[in-house]
PDB file of C-alpha atoms in Angstrom:
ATOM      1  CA  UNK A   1      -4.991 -19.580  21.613  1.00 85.00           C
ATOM      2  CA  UNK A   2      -5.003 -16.448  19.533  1.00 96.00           C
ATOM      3  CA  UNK A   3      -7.894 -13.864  19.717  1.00 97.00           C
ATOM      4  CA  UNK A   4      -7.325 -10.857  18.028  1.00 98.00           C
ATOM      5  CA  UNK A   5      -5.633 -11.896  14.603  1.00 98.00           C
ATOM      6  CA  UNK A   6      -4.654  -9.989  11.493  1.00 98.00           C
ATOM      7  CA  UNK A   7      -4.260 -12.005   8.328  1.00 98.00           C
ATOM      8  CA  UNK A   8      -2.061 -10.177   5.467  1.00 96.00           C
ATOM      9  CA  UNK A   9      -3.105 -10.967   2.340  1.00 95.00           C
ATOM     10  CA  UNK A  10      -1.378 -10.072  -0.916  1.00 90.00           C
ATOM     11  CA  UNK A  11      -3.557  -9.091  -4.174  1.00 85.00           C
ATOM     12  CA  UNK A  12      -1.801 -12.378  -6.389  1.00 81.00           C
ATOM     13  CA  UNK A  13      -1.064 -14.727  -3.780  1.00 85.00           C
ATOM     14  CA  UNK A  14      -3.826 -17.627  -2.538  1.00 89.00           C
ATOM     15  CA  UNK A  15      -5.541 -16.698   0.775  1.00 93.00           C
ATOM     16  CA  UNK A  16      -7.229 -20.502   1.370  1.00 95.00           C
ATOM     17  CA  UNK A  17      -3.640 -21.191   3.143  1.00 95.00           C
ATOM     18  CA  UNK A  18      -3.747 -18.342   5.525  1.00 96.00           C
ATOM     19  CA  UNK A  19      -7.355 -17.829   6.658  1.00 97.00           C
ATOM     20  CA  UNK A  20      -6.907 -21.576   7.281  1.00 96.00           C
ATOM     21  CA  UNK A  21      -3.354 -20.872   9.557  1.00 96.00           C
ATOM     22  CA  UNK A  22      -5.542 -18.026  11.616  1.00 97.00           C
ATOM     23  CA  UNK A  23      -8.566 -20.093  11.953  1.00 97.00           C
ATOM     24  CA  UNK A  24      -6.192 -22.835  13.229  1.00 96.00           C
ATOM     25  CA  UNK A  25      -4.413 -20.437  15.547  1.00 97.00           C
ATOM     26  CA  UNK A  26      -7.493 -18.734  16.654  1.00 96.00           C
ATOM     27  CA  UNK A  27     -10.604 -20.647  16.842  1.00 93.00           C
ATOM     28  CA  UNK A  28     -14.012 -18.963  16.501  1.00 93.00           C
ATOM     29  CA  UNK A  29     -14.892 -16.468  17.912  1.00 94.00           C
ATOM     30  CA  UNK A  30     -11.523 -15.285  17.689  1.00 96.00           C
ATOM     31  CA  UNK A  31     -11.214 -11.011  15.678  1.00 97.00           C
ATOM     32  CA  UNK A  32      -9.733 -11.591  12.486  1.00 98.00           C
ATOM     33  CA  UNK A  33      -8.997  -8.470  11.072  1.00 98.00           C
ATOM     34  CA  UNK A  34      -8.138  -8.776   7.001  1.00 98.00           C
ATOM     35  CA  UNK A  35      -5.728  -6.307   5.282  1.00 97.00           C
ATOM     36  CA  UNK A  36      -4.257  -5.935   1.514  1.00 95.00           C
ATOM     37  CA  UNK A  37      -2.102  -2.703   0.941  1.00 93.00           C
ATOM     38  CA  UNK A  38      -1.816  -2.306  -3.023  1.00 88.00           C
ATOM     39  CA  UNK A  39       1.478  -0.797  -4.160  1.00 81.00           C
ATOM     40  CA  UNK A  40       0.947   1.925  -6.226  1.00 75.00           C
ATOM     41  CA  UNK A  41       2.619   3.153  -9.765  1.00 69.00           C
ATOM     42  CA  UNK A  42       2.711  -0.366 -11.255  1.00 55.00           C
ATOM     43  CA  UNK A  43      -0.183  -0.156 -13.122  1.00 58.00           C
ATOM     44  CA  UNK A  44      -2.369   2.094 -14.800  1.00 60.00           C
ATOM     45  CA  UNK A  45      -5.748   1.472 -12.684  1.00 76.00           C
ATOM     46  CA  UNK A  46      -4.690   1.308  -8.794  1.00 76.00           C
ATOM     47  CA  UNK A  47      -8.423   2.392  -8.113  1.00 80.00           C
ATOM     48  CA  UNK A  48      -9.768  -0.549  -9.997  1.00 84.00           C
ATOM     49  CA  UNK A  49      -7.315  -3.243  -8.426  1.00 85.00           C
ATOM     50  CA  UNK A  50      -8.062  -1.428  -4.912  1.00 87.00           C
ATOM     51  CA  UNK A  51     -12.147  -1.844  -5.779  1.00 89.00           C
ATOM     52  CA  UNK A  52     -10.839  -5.777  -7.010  1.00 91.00           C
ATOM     53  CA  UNK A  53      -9.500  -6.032  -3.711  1.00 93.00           C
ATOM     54  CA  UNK A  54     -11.870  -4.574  -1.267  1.00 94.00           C
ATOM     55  CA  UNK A  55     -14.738  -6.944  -3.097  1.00 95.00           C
ATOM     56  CA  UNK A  56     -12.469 -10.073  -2.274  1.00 95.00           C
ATOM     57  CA  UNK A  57     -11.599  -9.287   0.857  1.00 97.00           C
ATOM     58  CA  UNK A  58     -15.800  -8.567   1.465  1.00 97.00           C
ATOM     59  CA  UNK A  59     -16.246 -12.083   0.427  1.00 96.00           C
ATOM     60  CA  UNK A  60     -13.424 -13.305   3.052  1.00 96.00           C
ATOM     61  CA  UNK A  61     -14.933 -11.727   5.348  1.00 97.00           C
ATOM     62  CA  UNK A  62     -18.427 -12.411   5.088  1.00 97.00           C
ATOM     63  CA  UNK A  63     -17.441 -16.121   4.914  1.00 97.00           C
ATOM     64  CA  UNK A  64     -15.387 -16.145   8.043  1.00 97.00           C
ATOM     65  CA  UNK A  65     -18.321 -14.378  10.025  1.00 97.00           C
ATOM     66  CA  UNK A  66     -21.012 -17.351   8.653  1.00 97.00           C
ATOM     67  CA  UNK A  67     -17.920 -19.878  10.434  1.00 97.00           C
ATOM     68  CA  UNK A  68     -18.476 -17.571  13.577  1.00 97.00           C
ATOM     69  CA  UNK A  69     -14.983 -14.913  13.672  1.00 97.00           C
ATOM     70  CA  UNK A  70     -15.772 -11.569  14.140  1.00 97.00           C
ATOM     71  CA  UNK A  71     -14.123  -9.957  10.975  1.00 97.00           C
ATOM     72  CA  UNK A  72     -13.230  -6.811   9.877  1.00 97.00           C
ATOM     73  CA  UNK A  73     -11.087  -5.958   6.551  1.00 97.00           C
ATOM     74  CA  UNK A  74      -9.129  -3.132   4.833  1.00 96.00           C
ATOM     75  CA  UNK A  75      -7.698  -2.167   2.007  1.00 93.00           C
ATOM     76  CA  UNK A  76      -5.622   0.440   1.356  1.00 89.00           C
ATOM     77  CA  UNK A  77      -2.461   2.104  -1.060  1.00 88.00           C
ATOM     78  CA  UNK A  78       0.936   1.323   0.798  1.00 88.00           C
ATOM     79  CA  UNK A  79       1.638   4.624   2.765  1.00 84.00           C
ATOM     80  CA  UNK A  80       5.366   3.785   3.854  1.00 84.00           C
ATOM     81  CA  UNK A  81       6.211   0.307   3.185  1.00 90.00           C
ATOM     82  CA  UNK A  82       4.228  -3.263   3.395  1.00 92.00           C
ATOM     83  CA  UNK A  83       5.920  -4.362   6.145  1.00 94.00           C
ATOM     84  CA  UNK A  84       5.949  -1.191   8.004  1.00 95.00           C
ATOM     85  CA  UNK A  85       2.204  -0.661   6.971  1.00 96.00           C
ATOM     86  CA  UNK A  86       1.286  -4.174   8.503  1.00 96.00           C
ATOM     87  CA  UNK A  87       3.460  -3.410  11.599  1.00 97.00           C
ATOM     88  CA  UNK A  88       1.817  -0.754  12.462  1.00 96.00           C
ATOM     89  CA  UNK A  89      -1.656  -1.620  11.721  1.00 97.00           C
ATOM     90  CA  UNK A  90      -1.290  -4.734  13.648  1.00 97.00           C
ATOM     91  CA  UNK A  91      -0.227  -2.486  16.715  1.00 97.00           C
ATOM     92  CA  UNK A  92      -2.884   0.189  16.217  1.00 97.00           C
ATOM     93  CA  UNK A  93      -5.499  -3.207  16.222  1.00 96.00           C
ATOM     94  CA  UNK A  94      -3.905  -4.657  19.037  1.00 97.00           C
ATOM     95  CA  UNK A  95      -3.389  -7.817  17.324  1.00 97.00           C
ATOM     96  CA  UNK A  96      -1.848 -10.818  18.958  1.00 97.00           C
ATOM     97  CA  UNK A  97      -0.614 -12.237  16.133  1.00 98.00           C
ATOM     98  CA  UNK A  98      -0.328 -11.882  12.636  1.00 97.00           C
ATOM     99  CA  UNK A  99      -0.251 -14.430   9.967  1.00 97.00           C
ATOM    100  CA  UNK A 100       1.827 -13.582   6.362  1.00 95.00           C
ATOM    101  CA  UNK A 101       2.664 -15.928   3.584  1.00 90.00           C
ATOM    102  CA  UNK A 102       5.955 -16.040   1.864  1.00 84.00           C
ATOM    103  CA  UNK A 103       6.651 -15.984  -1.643  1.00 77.00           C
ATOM    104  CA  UNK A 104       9.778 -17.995  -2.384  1.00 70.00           C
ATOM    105  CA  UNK A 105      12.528 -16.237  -4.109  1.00 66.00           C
ATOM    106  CA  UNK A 106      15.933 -16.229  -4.957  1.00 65.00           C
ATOM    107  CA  UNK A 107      18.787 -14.677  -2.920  1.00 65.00           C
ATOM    108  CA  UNK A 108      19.089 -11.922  -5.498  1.00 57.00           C
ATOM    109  CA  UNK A 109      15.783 -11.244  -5.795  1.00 52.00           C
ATOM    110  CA  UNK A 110      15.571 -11.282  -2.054  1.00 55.00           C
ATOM    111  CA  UNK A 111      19.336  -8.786  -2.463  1.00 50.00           C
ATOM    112  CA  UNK A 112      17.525  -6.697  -4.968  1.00 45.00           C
ATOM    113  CA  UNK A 113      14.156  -6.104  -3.512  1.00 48.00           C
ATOM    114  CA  UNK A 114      14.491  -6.752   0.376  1.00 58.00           C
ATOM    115  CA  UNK A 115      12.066  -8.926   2.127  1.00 80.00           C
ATOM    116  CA  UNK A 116       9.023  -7.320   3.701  1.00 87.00           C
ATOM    117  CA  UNK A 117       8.065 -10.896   5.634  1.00 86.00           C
ATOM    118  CA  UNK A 118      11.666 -10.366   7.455  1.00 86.00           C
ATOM    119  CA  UNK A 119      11.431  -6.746   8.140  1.00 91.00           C
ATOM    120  CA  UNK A 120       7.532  -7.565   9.887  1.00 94.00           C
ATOM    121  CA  UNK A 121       9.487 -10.668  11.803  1.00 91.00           C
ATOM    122  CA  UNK A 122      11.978  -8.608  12.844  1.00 91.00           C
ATOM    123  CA  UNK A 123       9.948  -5.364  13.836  1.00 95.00           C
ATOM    124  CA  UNK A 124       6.180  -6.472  14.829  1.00 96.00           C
ATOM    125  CA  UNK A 125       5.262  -6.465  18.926  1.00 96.00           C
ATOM    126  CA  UNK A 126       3.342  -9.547  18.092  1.00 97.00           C
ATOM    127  CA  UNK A 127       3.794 -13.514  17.154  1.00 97.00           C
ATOM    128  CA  UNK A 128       3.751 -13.632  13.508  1.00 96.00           C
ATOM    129  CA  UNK A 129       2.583 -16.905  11.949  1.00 94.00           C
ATOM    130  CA  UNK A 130       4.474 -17.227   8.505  1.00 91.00           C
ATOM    131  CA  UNK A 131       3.320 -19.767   5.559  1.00 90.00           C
ATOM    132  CA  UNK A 132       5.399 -20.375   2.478  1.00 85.00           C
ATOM    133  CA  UNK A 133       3.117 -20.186  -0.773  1.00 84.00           C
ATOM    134  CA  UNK A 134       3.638 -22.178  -3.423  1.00 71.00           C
ATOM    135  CA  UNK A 135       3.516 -21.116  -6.908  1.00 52.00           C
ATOM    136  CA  UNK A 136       4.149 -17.662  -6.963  1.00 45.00           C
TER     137      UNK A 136
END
């Protein structure tokens, strides 16, 4: 079993399916560490969808400490790129695994705009756990 987990969750996509996944992988008291990195410049307001998020992510969080984790949480403006953000958070957390979900998409879209789940597959030191999300 998992104990030091970090959960990527994205600001549209349902997070029920992957706190589920890391509390699957990592029973309590596993660390589950929470992160959402908001992309600037495509909207007006970042600051208000980076308040938005850091309220949800509270929530998350103070749920998955009443079920026993020990959680912590972040939110923050993409510095590089998602998947090298998450990479590299993961390491500096010592995380030994990660869990992502996947928004399905076609192969142009995937062409066109790259795949951040692939690049953290394909460049994190650690397991990742990935979920396909329906309905994105």
């Amino acid at each position: 079993m998992f104990t030091n987990i970090l959960v990527a969750l994205k600001e549209n996509q349902p997070h029920e399916p992957l706190l589920e996944l890391a509390k699957k992988a990592g029973p309590s008291p596993a660390r589950v560490h929470l992160v959402t990195l908001v992309r600037v410049g495509t909207e007006d307001d970042e600051i208000q969808r980076l308040r938005r998020t850091e309220r949800s992510l509270e929530e998350q969080a103070k749920m998955l400490t009443g079920e026993g984790y020990e959680t912590t949480w972040e939110a923050s403006i993409v510095a590089v790129s998602a998947a090298v953000d998450l990479v590299r958070i993961a390491a500096t957390r010592e995380s030994d695994l990660m869990v992502i979900g996947l928004a399905k998409r076609t192969r142009v879209g995937k062409a066109l705009m790259g795949s951040d789940a692939q690049r953290i597959m394909l460049s994190a030191e650690c397991p990742v756990l990935v979920r396909q999300l329906h309905g994105m």
